[in-house]
PDB file of C-alpha atoms and ligand atoms in Angstrom:
ATOM      1  CA  UNK A   1     -62.802 -58.614 123.847  1.00  0.00           C
ATOM      2  CA  UNK A   2     -66.930 -60.376 124.477  1.00  0.00           C
ATOM      3  CA  UNK A   3     -69.528 -58.259 122.879  1.00  0.00           C
ATOM      4  CA  UNK A   4     -72.053 -56.384 124.632  1.00  0.00           C
ATOM      5  CA  UNK A   5     -74.985 -58.210 125.773  1.00  0.00           C
ATOM      6  CA  UNK A   6     -77.774 -55.489 125.253  1.00  0.00           C
ATOM      7  CA  UNK A   7     -80.365 -58.152 128.215  1.00  0.00           C
ATOM      8  CA  UNK A   8     -77.680 -56.980 130.974  1.00  0.00           C
ATOM      9  CA  UNK A   9     -79.442 -55.788 134.053  1.00  0.00           C
ATOM     10  CA  UNK A  10     -78.505 -51.665 133.045  1.00  0.00           C
ATOM     11  CA  UNK A  11     -80.337 -52.130 129.652  1.00  0.00           C
ATOM     12  CA  UNK A  12     -83.365 -53.154 131.267  1.00  0.00           C
ATOM     13  CA  UNK A  13     -82.990 -50.203 133.502  1.00  0.00           C
ATOM     14  CA  UNK A  14     -82.517 -48.136 130.786  1.00  0.00           C
ATOM     15  CA  UNK A  15     -85.438 -49.576 128.641  1.00  0.00           C
ATOM     16  CA  UNK A  16     -87.876 -49.459 131.819  1.00  0.00           C
ATOM     17  CA  UNK A  17     -88.175 -52.814 131.802  1.00  0.00           C
ATOM     18  CA  UNK A  18     -87.226 -52.982 135.540  1.00  0.00           C
ATOM     19  CA  UNK A  19     -87.439 -50.285 138.057  1.00  0.00           C
ATOM     20  CA  UNK A  20     -84.829 -48.017 139.628  1.00  0.00           C
ATOM     21  CA  UNK A  21     -84.298 -44.973 141.685  1.00  0.00           C
ATOM     22  CA  UNK A  22     -83.334 -42.274 139.620  1.00  0.00           C
ATOM     23  CA  UNK A  23     -80.858 -39.525 140.118  1.00  0.00           C
ATOM     24  CA  UNK A  24     -80.410 -37.766 136.997  1.00  0.00           C
ATOM     25  CA  UNK A  25     -81.230 -38.133 133.058  1.00  0.00           C
ATOM     26  CA  UNK A  26     -80.020 -36.412 130.132  1.00  0.00           C
ATOM     27  CA  UNK A  27     -79.963 -37.508 126.589  1.00  0.00           C
ATOM     28  CA  UNK A  28     -76.996 -39.692 126.622  1.00  0.00           C
ATOM     29  CA  UNK A  29     -76.821 -40.163 130.773  1.00  0.00           C
ATOM     30  CA  UNK A  30     -78.653 -41.999 133.234  1.00  0.00           C
ATOM     31  CA  UNK A  31     -77.515 -42.181 137.262  1.00  0.00           C
ATOM     32  CA  UNK A  32     -79.334 -44.077 139.994  1.00  0.00           C
ATOM     33  CA  UNK A  33     -79.200 -45.600 143.015  1.00  0.00           C
ATOM     34  CA  UNK A  34     -77.472 -48.941 143.732  1.00  0.00           C
ATOM     35  CA  UNK A  35     -79.371 -51.071 145.297  1.00  0.00           C
ATOM     36  CA  UNK A  36     -76.589 -53.067 147.444  1.00  0.00           C
ATOM     37  CA  UNK A  37     -74.707 -50.171 147.995  1.00  0.00           C
ATOM     38  CA  UNK A  38     -71.234 -49.478 150.174  1.00  0.00           C
ATOM     39  CA  UNK A  39     -72.144 -47.176 151.844  1.00  0.00           C
ATOM     40  CA  UNK A  40     -75.018 -44.667 152.521  1.00  0.00           C
ATOM     41  CA  UNK A  41     -75.228 -42.295 149.020  1.00  0.00           C
ATOM     42  CA  UNK A  42     -73.486 -45.247 146.241  1.00  0.00           C
ATOM     43  CA  UNK A  43     -74.854 -43.985 143.031  1.00  0.00           C
ATOM     44  CA  UNK A  44     -74.340 -45.583 139.626  1.00  0.00           C
ATOM     45  CA  UNK A  45     -74.004 -43.386 136.299  1.00  0.00           C
ATOM     46  CA  UNK A  46     -74.062 -44.932 133.279  1.00  0.00           C
ATOM     47  CA  UNK A  47     -74.169 -43.971 129.681  1.00  0.00           C
ATOM     48  CA  UNK A  48     -76.920 -44.739 127.499  1.00  0.00           C
ATOM     49  CA  UNK A  49     -75.294 -45.969 124.369  1.00  0.00           C
ATOM     50  CA  UNK A  50     -74.260 -49.780 125.111  1.00  0.00           C
ATOM     51  CA  UNK A  51     -70.455 -51.025 126.103  1.00  0.00           C
ATOM     52  CA  UNK A  52     -69.534 -53.453 127.539  1.00  0.00           C
ATOM     53  CA  UNK A  53     -66.949 -51.416 129.698  1.00  0.00           C
ATOM     54  CA  UNK A  54     -64.558 -48.143 129.625  1.00  0.00           C
ATOM     55  CA  UNK A  55     -62.299 -50.768 127.530  1.00  0.00           C
ATOM     56  CA  UNK A  56     -64.874 -50.835 124.265  1.00  0.00           C
ATOM     57  CA  UNK A  57     -66.670 -47.487 125.239  1.00  0.00           C
ATOM     58  CA  UNK A  58     -66.721 -45.102 122.188  1.00  0.00           C
ATOM     59  CA  UNK A  59     -64.606 -41.931 123.477  1.00  0.00           C
ATOM     60  CA  UNK A  60     -67.075 -39.382 122.680  1.00  0.00           C
ATOM     61  CA  UNK A  61     -69.534 -41.085 125.022  1.00  0.00           C
ATOM     62  CA  UNK A  62     -66.786 -40.920 127.641  1.00  0.00           C
ATOM     63  CA  UNK A  63     -66.414 -37.362 126.873  1.00  0.00           C
ATOM     64  CA  UNK A  64     -70.111 -37.010 127.407  1.00  0.00           C
ATOM     65  CA  UNK A  65     -70.117 -39.402 131.098  1.00  0.00           C
ATOM     66  CA  UNK A  66     -67.038 -38.149 133.286  1.00  0.00           C
ATOM     67  CA  UNK A  67     -68.812 -34.559 133.326  1.00  0.00           C
ATOM     68  CA  UNK A  68     -72.279 -36.313 135.177  1.00  0.00           C
ATOM     69  CA  UNK A  69     -69.977 -38.109 137.025  1.00  0.00           C
ATOM     70  CA  UNK A  70     -68.581 -35.115 138.875  1.00  0.00           C
ATOM     71  CA  UNK A  71     -71.642 -33.672 138.645  1.00  0.00           C
ATOM     72  CA  UNK A  72     -73.074 -36.719 141.116  1.00  0.00           C
ATOM     73  CA  UNK A  73     -69.928 -36.904 143.099  1.00  0.00           C
ATOM     74  CA  UNK A  74     -70.334 -33.276 144.016  1.00  0.00           C
ATOM     75  CA  UNK A  75     -73.444 -33.867 144.987  1.00  0.00           C
ATOM     76  CA  UNK A  76     -73.166 -36.711 146.543  1.00  0.00           C
ATOM     77  CA  UNK A  77     -70.314 -35.301 148.893  1.00  0.00           C
ATOM     78  CA  UNK A  78     -72.563 -32.181 150.023  1.00  0.00           C
ATOM     79  CA  UNK A  79     -75.897 -34.652 150.133  1.00  0.00           C
ATOM     80  CA  UNK A  80     -73.839 -36.899 153.080  1.00  0.00           C
ATOM     81  CA  UNK A  81     -71.292 -33.740 154.395  1.00  0.00           C
ATOM     82  CA  UNK A  82     -68.740 -36.676 153.198  1.00  0.00           C
ATOM     83  CA  UNK A  83     -65.388 -36.103 154.061  1.00  0.00           C
ATOM     84  CA  UNK A  84     -64.551 -37.624 150.259  1.00  0.00           C
ATOM     85  CA  UNK A  85     -65.710 -39.571 147.551  1.00  0.00           C
ATOM     86  CA  UNK A  86     -64.974 -42.333 145.946  1.00  0.00           C
ATOM     87  CA  UNK A  87     -64.856 -43.152 142.252  1.00  0.00           C
ATOM     88  CA  UNK A  88     -64.716 -46.449 141.117  1.00  0.00           C
ATOM     89  CA  UNK A  89     -64.979 -48.406 137.520  1.00  0.00           C
ATOM     90  CA  UNK A  90     -64.383 -52.388 136.722  1.00  0.00           C
ATOM     91  CA  UNK A  91     -63.542 -53.396 133.581  1.00  0.00           C
ATOM     92  CA  UNK A  92     -64.425 -57.684 133.213  1.00  0.00           C
ATOM     93  CA  UNK A  93     -64.187 -60.230 136.359  1.00  0.00           C
ATOM     94  CA  UNK A  94     -60.840 -60.434 137.279  1.00  0.00           C
ATOM     95  CA  UNK A  95     -61.446 -56.653 137.951  1.00  0.00           C
ATOM     96  CA  UNK A  96     -64.421 -56.846 140.114  1.00  0.00           C
ATOM     97  CA  UNK A  97     -66.893 -56.267 137.289  1.00  0.00           C
ATOM     98  CA  UNK A  98     -70.589 -58.131 137.516  1.00  0.00           C
ATOM     99  CA  UNK A  99     -72.519 -56.238 135.151  1.00  0.00           C
ATOM    100  CA  UNK A 100     -71.579 -55.850 131.903  1.00  0.00           C
ATOM    101  CA  UNK A 101     -72.591 -51.931 130.515  1.00  0.00           C
ATOM    102  CA  UNK A 102     -70.004 -49.252 131.650  1.00  0.00           C
ATOM    103  CA  UNK A 103     -71.103 -48.073 134.926  1.00  0.00           C
ATOM    104  CA  UNK A 104     -69.289 -45.246 137.199  1.00  0.00           C
ATOM    105  CA  UNK A 105     -69.667 -45.977 140.794  1.00  0.00           C
ATOM    106  CA  UNK A 106     -69.981 -43.232 142.944  1.00  0.00           C
ATOM    107  CA  UNK A 107     -69.861 -43.705 146.877  1.00  0.00           C
ATOM    108  CA  UNK A 108     -69.374 -41.095 149.481  1.00  0.00           C
ATOM    109  CA  UNK A 109     -66.774 -42.001 152.189  1.00  0.00           C
ATOM    110  CA  UNK A 110     -66.834 -40.462 155.806  1.00  0.00           C
ATOM    111  CA  UNK A 111     -62.995 -40.911 157.926  1.00  0.00           C
ATOM    112  CA  UNK A 112     -62.464 -43.857 159.656  1.00  0.00           C
ATOM    113  CA  UNK A 113     -65.772 -45.175 158.167  1.00  0.00           C
ATOM    114  CA  UNK A 114     -65.280 -49.062 156.374  1.00  0.00           C
ATOM    115  CA  UNK A 115     -66.806 -49.602 152.925  1.00  0.00           C
ATOM    116  CA  UNK A 116     -69.922 -52.535 152.924  1.00  0.00           C
ATOM    117  CA  UNK A 117     -68.898 -55.362 150.834  1.00  0.00           C
ATOM    118  CA  UNK A 118     -68.844 -55.032 146.848  1.00  0.00           C
ATOM    119  CA  UNK A 119     -71.971 -56.335 145.574  1.00  0.00           C
ATOM    120  CA  UNK A 120     -73.553 -56.956 149.241  1.00  0.00           C
ATOM    121  CA  UNK A 121     -76.840 -56.806 150.761  1.00  0.00           C
ATOM    122  CA  UNK A 122     -79.887 -55.187 149.118  1.00  0.00           C
ATOM    123  CA  UNK A 123     -80.583 -51.789 150.948  1.00  0.00           C
ATOM    124  CA  UNK A 124     -84.135 -51.345 152.177  1.00  0.00           C
ATOM    125  CA  UNK A 125     -85.951 -49.172 149.246  1.00  0.00           C
ATOM    126  CA  UNK A 126     -87.554 -46.510 151.351  1.00  0.00           C
ATOM    127  CA  UNK A 127     -83.757 -45.749 152.377  1.00  0.00           C
ATOM    128  CA  UNK A 128     -82.542 -45.861 149.078  1.00  0.00           C
ATOM    129  CA  UNK A 129     -85.570 -43.520 148.013  1.00  0.00           C
ATOM    130  CA  UNK A 130     -84.489 -40.855 151.316  1.00  0.00           C
ATOM    131  CA  UNK A 131     -81.048 -41.116 150.351  1.00  0.00           C
ATOM    132  CA  UNK A 132     -81.288 -40.288 146.495  1.00  0.00           C
ATOM    133  CA  UNK A 133     -83.789 -37.046 148.003  1.00  0.00           C
ATOM    134  CA  UNK A 134     -80.659 -35.516 149.591  1.00  0.00           C
ATOM    135  CA  UNK A 135     -79.181 -35.922 146.529  1.00  0.00           C
ATOM    136  CA  UNK A 136     -81.340 -34.630 143.712  1.00  0.00           C
ATOM    137  CA  UNK A 137     -81.732 -31.466 146.498  1.00  0.00           C
ATOM    138  CA  UNK A 138     -77.656 -30.723 146.266  1.00  0.00           C
ATOM    139  CA  UNK A 139     -78.128 -31.356 141.992  1.00  0.00           C
TER     140      UNK A 139
HETATM  141  P1  5GP B 201     -69.941 -54.105 139.237  1.00  0.00           P
HETATM  142  O1  5GP B 201     -69.528 -55.045 139.593  1.00  0.00           O
HETATM  143  O2  5GP B 201     -70.345 -54.590 137.508  1.00  0.00           O
HETATM  144  O3  5GP B 201     -69.023 -53.044 138.998  1.00  0.00           O
HETATM  145  O4  5GP B 201     -71.527 -53.645 139.931  1.00  0.00           O
HETATM  146  C1  5GP B 201     -72.140 -53.607 139.047  1.00  0.00           C
HETATM  147  C2  5GP B 201     -73.125 -52.656 140.486  1.00  0.00           C
HETATM  148  O5  5GP B 201     -74.726 -52.907 140.272  1.00  0.00           O
HETATM  149  C3  5GP B 201     -73.204 -53.457 141.908  1.00  0.00           C
HETATM  150  O6  5GP B 201     -72.830 -52.675 142.974  1.00  0.00           O
HETATM  151  C4  5GP B 201     -74.704 -53.909 142.489  1.00  0.00           C
HETATM  152  O7  5GP B 201     -74.988 -53.564 143.425  1.00  0.00           O
HETATM  153  C5  5GP B 201     -75.500 -53.215 141.668  1.00  0.00           C
HETATM  154  N1  5GP B 201     -76.572 -53.496 140.539  1.00  0.00           N
HETATM  155  C6  5GP B 201     -77.042 -54.952 140.430  1.00  0.00           C
HETATM  156  N2  5GP B 201     -78.233 -55.133 140.219  1.00  0.00           N
HETATM  157  C7  5GP B 201     -78.566 -53.978 140.171  1.00  0.00           C
HETATM  158  C8  5GP B 201     -80.051 -53.517 140.079  1.00  0.00           C
HETATM  159  O8  5GP B 201     -80.832 -54.181 139.970  1.00  0.00           O
HETATM  160  N3  5GP B 201     -80.223 -52.470 140.361  1.00  0.00           N
HETATM  161  C9  5GP B 201     -79.547 -51.210 140.634  1.00  0.00           C
HETATM  162  N4  5GP B 201     -79.988 -49.863 140.588  1.00  0.00           N
HETATM  163  N5  5GP B 201     -78.065 -51.796 141.476  1.00  0.00           N
HETATM  164  C10 5GP B 201     -77.683 -52.833 140.943  1.00  0.00           C
END
């Protein structure tokens, strides 16, 4: 297993070195909007403790993380009046991982509407902020 690289983009978000549209924060966890959403409301939930992905994560960190994923999944579903919620998590490049700090994708889904490609186009910041506002209101 490759070592955790503390210079990854999500570590920089956690450090406040690059901006993000934040949805939720507690002592152990941060949730924010994905800048290349696969559907409106696509968000990410990350632990503050660094691990490359699920495979090397501390189980105690995972125990605190999943309830937050659940909270955000319910909020995103309600905010977008979705039919379902897709929760995804990739481990290593072969599985589609591109950022090497553990994260869960949470994406509201509507019947019959396909997802946009993974890491496709950047969304307008005002759209991200407006979508974040809806999710925060449902938290
Ligand atoms: P992965 O392929 O590692 O599971 O997904 C990484 C996700 O992070 C992608 O969905 C991508 O759109 C998102 N992402 C990449 N860079 C940034 C960034 O600088 N800020 C935010 N908010 N999301 C990012």
